[in-house]
Amino acid sequence: LITGSRGVGAMVLGAIVAAWATHGLIEVISRHSRLKQDAAIGIAFSTLFAVGVVLIALFADKVDLDQDCVLNGELPMIPLEPAVRLGNLTLGPPALLRLVAVLLGSLLLLVAFYKELLLSSFDPGLAACLGIRVRWIHHGLMLWLSMVVVASFEAVGAILVIALLILPGATASLLTDRMVPRLLWSVAHAALSSVSGMHLSVALDCSPAGAAVVAGAGWF
């Protein structure tokens, strides 16, 4: 809204600012009230999401962005984008390449900081005793999460981004207590949700993003 652009740079910068603002609001609510952190997360995310929808409704005429794009993304349009070429090699649509880059980055960071992420997430006290900078790990995780959301935003919209952040992990937690199997089950759930959601979308002639969320909830 400020820059009048949906360029990657503006979107990433806006997402980082929004991630910090969301994190700060969650901390304020959880520390200065009787509410637990999960309730604070629900309040902060839903409130700021609603504020974003209202801002788009009021000022969308200044930006090439509408509420349907925000909610559902433009998944069917991605194959129609001009493909990125490297010499004689066709690499694919820009949105796909961004998601591949974020996937590789996520895998690299997960492998590099697996121990720190595991300890700081489940036992921050022990992590601090072992010399791990828990707050830095947490802030880094929030920043990379914002990158993942921005990379996915144009393709699948806010509804499917939120669902794929929550449903695969929630489903995996019902199946196993160990972390590595949980990660693998999460990937399997996300893949099943995507494929079955696309089939459901074609069968019902509806939004692929909405159908994938319904499929994901069904697998859960």
PDB file of C-alpha atoms in Angstrom:
ATOM      1  CA  LEU A   1       0.000   0.000   0.000  1.00  0.00           C
ATOM      2  CA  ILE A   2       2.847   2.404   0.797  1.00  0.00           C
ATOM      3  CA  THR A   3       4.911   1.744  -2.334  1.00  0.00           C
ATOM      4  CA  GLY A   4       2.015   1.021  -4.704  1.00  0.00           C
ATOM      5  CA  SER A   5       3.840  -2.119  -5.859  1.00  0.00           C
ATOM      6  CA  ARG A   6       3.494  -5.882  -5.580  1.00  0.00           C
ATOM      7  CA  GLY A   7       7.196  -6.312  -6.339  1.00  0.00           C
ATOM      8  CA  VAL A   8       9.095  -8.948  -4.378  1.00  0.00           C
ATOM      9  CA  GLY A   9      11.263  -6.367  -2.585  1.00  0.00           C
ATOM     10  CA  ALA A  10       8.311  -4.331  -1.323  1.00  0.00           C
ATOM     11  CA  MET A  11       6.400  -7.455  -0.315  1.00  0.00           C
ATOM     12  CA  VAL A  12       9.340  -8.969   1.581  1.00  0.00           C
ATOM     13  CA  LEU A  13      10.049  -5.707   3.423  1.00  0.00           C
ATOM     14  CA  GLY A  14       6.370  -5.328   4.312  1.00  0.00           C
ATOM     15  CA  ALA A  15       6.199  -8.936   5.485  1.00  0.00           C
ATOM     16  CA  ILE A  16       9.244  -8.518   7.733  1.00  0.00           C
ATOM     17  CA  VAL A  17       7.744  -5.397   9.333  1.00  0.00           C
ATOM     18  CA  ALA A  18       4.393  -7.174   9.736  1.00  0.00           C
ATOM     19  CA  ALA A  19       6.073 -10.238  11.242  1.00  0.00           C
ATOM     20  CA  TRP A  20       7.866  -8.127  13.849  1.00  0.00           C
ATOM     21  CA  ALA A  21       4.660  -6.203  14.618  1.00  0.00           C
ATOM     22  CA  THR A  22       2.724  -9.451  15.023  1.00  0.00           C
ATOM     23  CA  HIS A  23       5.417 -10.937  17.229  1.00  0.00           C
ATOM     24  CA  GLY A  24       5.485  -7.797  19.369  1.00  0.00           C
ATOM     25  CA  LEU A  25       1.707  -7.769  19.778  1.00  0.00           C
ATOM     26  CA  ILE A  26       1.691 -11.443  20.795  1.00  0.00           C
ATOM     27  CA  GLU A  27       4.390 -10.777  23.408  1.00  0.00           C
ATOM     28  CA  VAL A  28       2.509  -7.770  24.822  1.00  0.00           C
ATOM     29  CA  ILE A  29      -0.769  -9.686  25.120  1.00  0.00           C
ATOM     30  CA  SER A  30       0.778 -12.822  26.640  1.00  0.00           C
ATOM     31  CA  ARG A  31       3.012 -10.954  29.107  1.00  0.00           C
ATOM     32  CA  HIS A  32       0.588  -8.279  30.281  1.00  0.00           C
ATOM     33  CA  SER A  33      -2.609 -10.299  30.546  1.00  0.00           C
ATOM     34  CA  ARG A  34      -3.788 -13.632  31.910  1.00  0.00           C
ATOM     35  CA  LEU A  35      -4.121 -15.085  28.431  1.00  0.00           C
ATOM     36  CA  LYS A  36      -1.811 -17.887  27.345  1.00  0.00           C
ATOM     37  CA  GLN A  37       0.376 -17.546  24.263  1.00  0.00           C
ATOM     38  CA  ASP A  38      -1.859 -19.644  22.016  1.00  0.00           C
ATOM     39  CA  ALA A  39      -4.801 -17.324  22.755  1.00  0.00           C
ATOM     40  CA  ALA A  40      -2.546 -14.291  22.152  1.00  0.00           C
ATOM     41  CA  ILE A  41      -1.468 -15.755  18.796  1.00  0.00           C
ATOM     42  CA  GLY A  42      -5.094 -16.288  17.765  1.00  0.00           C
ATOM     43  CA  ILE A  43      -6.053 -12.735  18.731  1.00  0.00           C
ATOM     44  CA  ALA A  44      -3.050 -11.089  17.056  1.00  0.00           C
ATOM     45  CA  PHE A  45      -3.203 -13.054  13.802  1.00  0.00           C
ATOM     46  CA  SER A  46      -6.969 -12.780  13.309  1.00  0.00           C
ATOM     47  CA  THR A  47      -7.046  -9.069  14.208  1.00  0.00           C
ATOM     48  CA  LEU A  48      -4.149  -8.067  11.958  1.00  0.00           C
ATOM     49  CA  PHE A  49      -5.484 -10.252   9.151  1.00  0.00           C
ATOM     50  CA  ALA A  50      -8.827  -8.434   9.399  1.00  0.00           C
ATOM     51  CA  VAL A  51      -7.042  -5.058   9.431  1.00  0.00           C
ATOM     52  CA  GLY A  52      -5.203  -6.084   6.255  1.00  0.00           C
ATOM     53  CA  VAL A  53      -8.435  -7.036   4.483  1.00  0.00           C
ATOM     54  CA  VAL A  54     -10.010  -3.704   5.477  1.00  0.00           C
ATOM     55  CA  LEU A  55      -6.974  -1.748   4.239  1.00  0.00           C
ATOM     56  CA  ILE A  56      -7.096  -3.561   0.899  1.00  0.00           C
ATOM     57  CA  ALA A  57     -10.822  -2.849   0.583  1.00  0.00           C
ATOM     58  CA  LEU A  58     -10.192   0.848   1.239  1.00  0.00           C
ATOM     59  CA  PHE A  59      -7.010   1.407  -0.785  1.00  0.00           C
ATOM     60  CA  ALA A  60      -6.886  -1.382  -3.398  1.00  0.00           C
ATOM     61  CA  ASP A  61      -7.388   1.138  -6.190  1.00  0.00           C
ATOM     62  CA  LYS A  62      -3.769   2.232  -5.624  1.00  0.00           C
ATOM     63  CA  VAL A  63      -2.322  -1.292  -5.902  1.00  0.00           C
ATOM     64  CA  ASP A  64      -2.877  -4.159  -8.352  1.00  0.00           C
ATOM     65  CA  LEU A  65      -4.382  -6.275  -5.586  1.00  0.00           C
ATOM     66  CA  ASP A  66      -7.874  -7.391  -4.656  1.00  0.00           C
ATOM     67  CA  GLN A  67      -9.430  -9.357  -1.817  1.00  0.00           C
ATOM     68  CA  ASP A  68      -9.995 -12.468  -3.943  1.00  0.00           C
ATOM     69  CA  CYS A  69      -6.281 -12.554  -4.820  1.00  0.00           C
ATOM     70  CA  VAL A  70      -5.390 -12.110  -1.149  1.00  0.00           C
ATOM     71  CA  LEU A  71      -7.682 -14.902   0.012  1.00  0.00           C
ATOM     72  CA  ASN A  72      -7.380 -17.454  -2.804  1.00  0.00           C
ATOM     73  CA  GLY A  73      -4.199 -16.583  -4.696  1.00  0.00           C
ATOM     74  CA  GLU A  74      -3.745 -17.078  -8.442  1.00  0.00           C
ATOM     75  CA  LEU A  75      -2.782 -20.747  -8.592  1.00  0.00           C
ATOM     76  CA  PRO A  76      -4.482 -21.533 -11.962  1.00  0.00           C
ATOM     77  CA  MET A  77      -2.725 -18.546 -13.582  1.00  0.00           C
ATOM     78  CA  ILE A  78       0.834 -19.577 -12.674  1.00  0.00           C
ATOM     79  CA  PRO A  79       1.361 -21.906 -15.698  1.00  0.00           C
ATOM     80  CA  LEU A  80       0.287 -19.023 -17.965  1.00  0.00           C
ATOM     81  CA  GLU A  81       3.070 -16.701 -16.729  1.00  0.00           C
ATOM     82  CA  PRO A  82       6.025 -16.124 -19.091  1.00  0.00           C
ATOM     83  CA  ALA A  83       8.620 -18.742 -18.173  1.00  0.00           C
ATOM     84  CA  VAL A  84      12.072 -17.750 -16.986  1.00  0.00           C
ATOM     85  CA  ARG A  85      14.740 -18.899 -19.421  1.00  0.00           C
ATOM     86  CA  LEU A  86      18.443 -19.484 -18.859  1.00  0.00           C
ATOM     87  CA  GLY A  87      19.968 -19.638 -22.325  1.00  0.00           C
ATOM     88  CA  ASN A  88      18.163 -22.450 -24.124  1.00  0.00           C
ATOM     89  CA  LEU A  89      16.885 -23.917 -20.846  1.00  0.00           C
ATOM     90  CA  THR A  90      13.331 -23.141 -19.721  1.00  0.00           C
ATOM     91  CA  LEU A  91      13.268 -23.003 -15.918  1.00  0.00           C
ATOM     92  CA  GLY A  92       9.566 -22.366 -15.328  1.00  0.00           C
ATOM     93  CA  PRO A  93       7.208 -19.625 -14.074  1.00  0.00           C
ATOM     94  CA  PRO A  94       8.690 -17.017 -11.681  1.00  0.00           C
ATOM     95  CA  ALA A  95       6.331 -17.970  -8.824  1.00  0.00           C
ATOM     96  CA  LEU A  96       7.440 -21.603  -9.037  1.00  0.00           C
ATOM     97  CA  LEU A  97      11.117 -20.638  -9.017  1.00  0.00           C
ATOM     98  CA  ARG A  98      10.601 -18.443  -5.938  1.00  0.00           C
ATOM     99  CA  LEU A  99       8.932 -21.333  -4.116  1.00  0.00           C
ATOM    100  CA  VAL A 100      11.737 -23.728  -5.099  1.00  0.00           C
ATOM    101  CA  ALA A 101      14.311 -21.224  -3.794  1.00  0.00           C
ATOM    102  CA  VAL A 102      12.428 -20.886  -0.489  1.00  0.00           C
ATOM    103  CA  LEU A 103      12.114 -24.679  -0.227  1.00  0.00           C
ATOM    104  CA  LEU A 104      15.867 -25.142  -0.675  1.00  0.00           C
ATOM    105  CA  GLY A 105      16.559 -22.339   1.796  1.00  0.00           C
ATOM    106  CA  SER A 106      14.204 -23.897   4.342  1.00  0.00           C
ATOM    107  CA  LEU A 107      15.872 -27.298   4.029  1.00  0.00           C
ATOM    108  CA  LEU A 108      19.328 -25.753   4.364  1.00  0.00           C
ATOM    109  CA  LEU A 109      18.384 -23.751   7.473  1.00  0.00           C
ATOM    110  CA  LEU A 110      16.577 -26.719   9.023  1.00  0.00           C
ATOM    111  CA  VAL A 111      19.625 -28.952   8.638  1.00  0.00           C
ATOM    112  CA  ALA A 112      22.054 -26.250   9.808  1.00  0.00           C
ATOM    113  CA  PHE A 113      20.060 -25.206  12.898  1.00  0.00           C
ATOM    114  CA  TYR A 114      18.099 -28.367  13.699  1.00  0.00           C
ATOM    115  CA  LYS A 115      19.478 -28.775  17.241  1.00  0.00           C
ATOM    116  CA  GLU A 116      19.006 -25.090  18.090  1.00  0.00           C
ATOM    117  CA  LEU A 117      15.469 -25.032  16.707  1.00  0.00           C
ATOM    118  CA  LEU A 118      14.507 -28.240  18.501  1.00  0.00           C
ATOM    119  CA  LEU A 119      15.835 -27.201  21.905  1.00  0.00           C
ATOM    120  CA  SER A 120      14.668 -23.587  21.803  1.00  0.00           C
ATOM    121  CA  SER A 121      11.175 -24.651  20.720  1.00  0.00           C
ATOM    122  CA  PHE A 122      10.570 -27.374  23.301  1.00  0.00           C
ATOM    123  CA  ASP A 123      12.906 -26.498  26.200  1.00  0.00           C
ATOM    124  CA  PRO A 124      14.097 -22.870  26.006  1.00  0.00           C
ATOM    125  CA  GLY A 125      15.501 -23.055  29.542  1.00  0.00           C
ATOM    126  CA  LEU A 126      17.818 -25.938  28.664  1.00  0.00           C
ATOM    127  CA  ALA A 127      18.726 -24.253  25.386  1.00  0.00           C
ATOM    128  CA  ALA A 128      19.754 -21.083  27.241  1.00  0.00           C
ATOM    129  CA  CYS A 129      21.843 -23.130  29.694  1.00  0.00           C
ATOM    130  CA  LEU A 130      23.658 -24.714  26.738  1.00  0.00           C
ATOM    131  CA  GLY A 131      24.544 -21.285  25.371  1.00  0.00           C
ATOM    132  CA  ILE A 132      21.964 -21.160  22.584  1.00  0.00           C
ATOM    133  CA  ARG A 133      20.601 -17.672  21.953  1.00  0.00           C
ATOM    134  CA  VAL A 134      16.941 -18.588  22.182  1.00  0.00           C
ATOM    135  CA  ARG A 135      15.594 -15.115  21.369  1.00  0.00           C
ATOM    136  CA  TRP A 136      17.783 -14.835  18.249  1.00  0.00           C
ATOM    137  CA  ILE A 137      16.660 -18.270  17.068  1.00  0.00           C
ATOM    138  CA  HIS A 138      13.024 -17.291  17.647  1.00  0.00           C
ATOM    139  CA  HIS A 139      13.396 -13.983  15.777  1.00  0.00           C
ATOM    140  CA  GLY A 140      15.191 -15.729  12.918  1.00  0.00           C
ATOM    141  CA  LEU A 141      12.414 -18.286  12.683  1.00  0.00           C
ATOM    142  CA  MET A 142       9.788 -15.511  12.521  1.00  0.00           C
ATOM    143  CA  LEU A 143      11.702 -13.700   9.782  1.00  0.00           C
ATOM    144  CA  TRP A 144      12.118 -16.826   7.659  1.00  0.00           C
ATOM    145  CA  LEU A 145       8.456 -17.690   8.220  1.00  0.00           C
ATOM    146  CA  SER A 146       7.550 -14.296   6.770  1.00  0.00           C
ATOM    147  CA  MET A 147       9.706 -15.102   3.726  1.00  0.00           C
ATOM    148  CA  VAL A 148       7.864 -18.395   3.252  1.00  0.00           C
ATOM    149  CA  VAL A 149       4.493 -16.651   3.493  1.00  0.00           C
ATOM    150  CA  VAL A 150       5.468 -13.965   0.971  1.00  0.00           C
ATOM    151  CA  ALA A 151       6.809 -16.526  -1.505  1.00  0.00           C
ATOM    152  CA  SER A 152       3.571 -18.514  -1.229  1.00  0.00           C
ATOM    153  CA  PHE A 153       1.208 -15.562  -1.049  1.00  0.00           C
ATOM    154  CA  GLU A 154       0.830 -14.765  -4.747  1.00  0.00           C
ATOM    155  CA  ALA A 155       0.359 -18.401  -5.705  1.00  0.00           C
ATOM    156  CA  VAL A 156      -2.020 -19.761  -3.085  1.00  0.00           C
ATOM    157  CA  GLY A 157      -3.376 -16.811  -1.103  1.00  0.00           C
ATOM    158  CA  ALA A 158      -3.640 -16.207   2.626  1.00  0.00           C
ATOM    159  CA  ILE A 159      -6.188 -18.932   3.424  1.00  0.00           C
ATOM    160  CA  LEU A 160      -4.076 -21.795   2.063  1.00  0.00           C
ATOM    161  CA  VAL A 161      -0.833 -20.342   3.448  1.00  0.00           C
ATOM    162  CA  ILE A 162      -2.264 -20.321   6.974  1.00  0.00           C
ATOM    163  CA  ALA A 163      -3.794 -23.788   6.552  1.00  0.00           C
ATOM    164  CA  LEU A 164      -0.517 -25.278   5.290  1.00  0.00           C
ATOM    165  CA  LEU A 165       1.362 -23.711   8.197  1.00  0.00           C
ATOM    166  CA  ILE A 166      -0.947 -25.415  10.706  1.00  0.00           C
ATOM    167  CA  LEU A 167      -2.729 -28.495   9.343  1.00  0.00           C
ATOM    168  CA  PRO A 168       0.287 -30.649   8.289  1.00  0.00           C
ATOM    169  CA  GLY A 169       2.084 -30.191  11.602  1.00  0.00           C
ATOM    170  CA  ALA A 170      -1.102 -30.684  13.600  1.00  0.00           C
ATOM    171  CA  THR A 171      -1.861 -33.899  11.720  1.00  0.00           C
ATOM    172  CA  ALA A 172       1.700 -35.173  12.146  1.00  0.00           C
ATOM    173  CA  SER A 173       1.541 -34.529  15.901  1.00  0.00           C
ATOM    174  CA  LEU A 174      -1.386 -36.959  16.120  1.00  0.00           C
ATOM    175  CA  LEU A 175       0.668 -39.718  14.465  1.00  0.00           C
ATOM    176  CA  THR A 176       4.047 -39.563  16.213  1.00  0.00           C
ATOM    177  CA  ASP A 177       5.892 -37.908  19.107  1.00  0.00           C
ATOM    178  CA  ARG A 178       9.321 -37.852  17.414  1.00  0.00           C
ATOM    179  CA  MET A 179      10.455 -34.770  15.529  1.00  0.00           C
ATOM    180  CA  VAL A 180      11.944 -36.200  12.321  1.00  0.00           C
ATOM    181  CA  PRO A 181       8.916 -38.450  11.624  1.00  0.00           C
ATOM    182  CA  ARG A 182       6.709 -35.429  12.317  1.00  0.00           C
ATOM    183  CA  LEU A 183       8.526 -33.445   9.645  1.00  0.00           C
ATOM    184  CA  LEU A 184       8.148 -36.282   7.145  1.00  0.00           C
ATOM    185  CA  TRP A 185       4.452 -36.743   7.964  1.00  0.00           C
ATOM    186  CA  SER A 186       3.955 -32.986   7.562  1.00  0.00           C
ATOM    187  CA  VAL A 187       5.424 -33.098   4.053  1.00  0.00           C
ATOM    188  CA  ALA A 188       3.248 -36.108   3.181  1.00  0.00           C
ATOM    189  CA  HIS A 189       0.116 -34.382   4.479  1.00  0.00           C
ATOM    190  CA  ALA A 190       0.870 -31.184   2.540  1.00  0.00           C
ATOM    191  CA  ALA A 191       1.441 -33.160  -0.682  1.00  0.00           C
ATOM    192  CA  LEU A 192      -1.759 -35.173  -0.228  1.00  0.00           C
ATOM    193  CA  SER A 193      -3.711 -31.989   0.511  1.00  0.00           C
ATOM    194  CA  SER A 194      -2.367 -30.286  -2.610  1.00  0.00           C
ATOM    195  CA  VAL A 195      -3.018 -33.155  -5.014  1.00  0.00           C
ATOM    196  CA  SER A 196      -6.411 -34.152  -3.640  1.00  0.00           C
ATOM    197  CA  GLY A 197      -7.369 -30.474  -3.363  1.00  0.00           C
ATOM    198  CA  MET A 198      -6.693 -29.928  -7.069  1.00  0.00           C
ATOM    199  CA  HIS A 199      -8.855 -32.942  -7.971  1.00  0.00           C
ATOM    200  CA  LEU A 200     -11.608 -31.661  -5.670  1.00  0.00           C
ATOM    201  CA  SER A 201     -11.334 -28.206  -7.251  1.00  0.00           C
ATOM    202  CA  VAL A 202     -11.793 -29.639 -10.753  1.00  0.00           C
ATOM    203  CA  ALA A 203     -14.705 -31.839  -9.648  1.00  0.00           C
ATOM    204  CA  LEU A 204     -16.545 -28.992  -7.901  1.00  0.00           C
ATOM    205  CA  ASP A 205     -15.364 -26.178 -10.216  1.00  0.00           C
ATOM    206  CA  CYS A 206     -14.220 -24.079  -7.255  1.00  0.00           C
ATOM    207  CA  SER A 207     -11.129 -22.305  -5.934  1.00  0.00           C
ATOM    208  CA  PRO A 208      -8.046 -24.605  -5.819  1.00  0.00           C
ATOM    209  CA  ALA A 209      -6.859 -22.914  -2.630  1.00  0.00           C
ATOM    210  CA  GLY A 210     -10.177 -23.408  -0.853  1.00  0.00           C
ATOM    211  CA  ALA A 211     -10.445 -27.000  -2.070  1.00  0.00           C
ATOM    212  CA  ALA A 212      -6.902 -27.773  -0.843  1.00  0.00           C
ATOM    213  CA  VAL A 213      -7.778 -26.430   2.615  1.00  0.00           C
ATOM    214  CA  VAL A 214     -10.909 -28.594   2.718  1.00  0.00           C
ATOM    215  CA  ALA A 215      -8.850 -31.610   1.612  1.00  0.00           C
ATOM    216  CA  GLY A 216      -6.214 -30.860   4.235  1.00  0.00           C
ATOM    217  CA  ALA A 217      -8.852 -30.639   6.961  1.00  0.00           C
ATOM    218  CA  GLY A 218     -10.281 -33.930   5.717  1.00  0.00           C
ATOM    219  CA  TRP A 219      -6.879 -35.645   5.965  1.00  0.00           C
ATOM    220  CA  PHE A 220      -6.474 -34.176   9.455  1.00  0.00           C
TER     221      PHE A 220
END
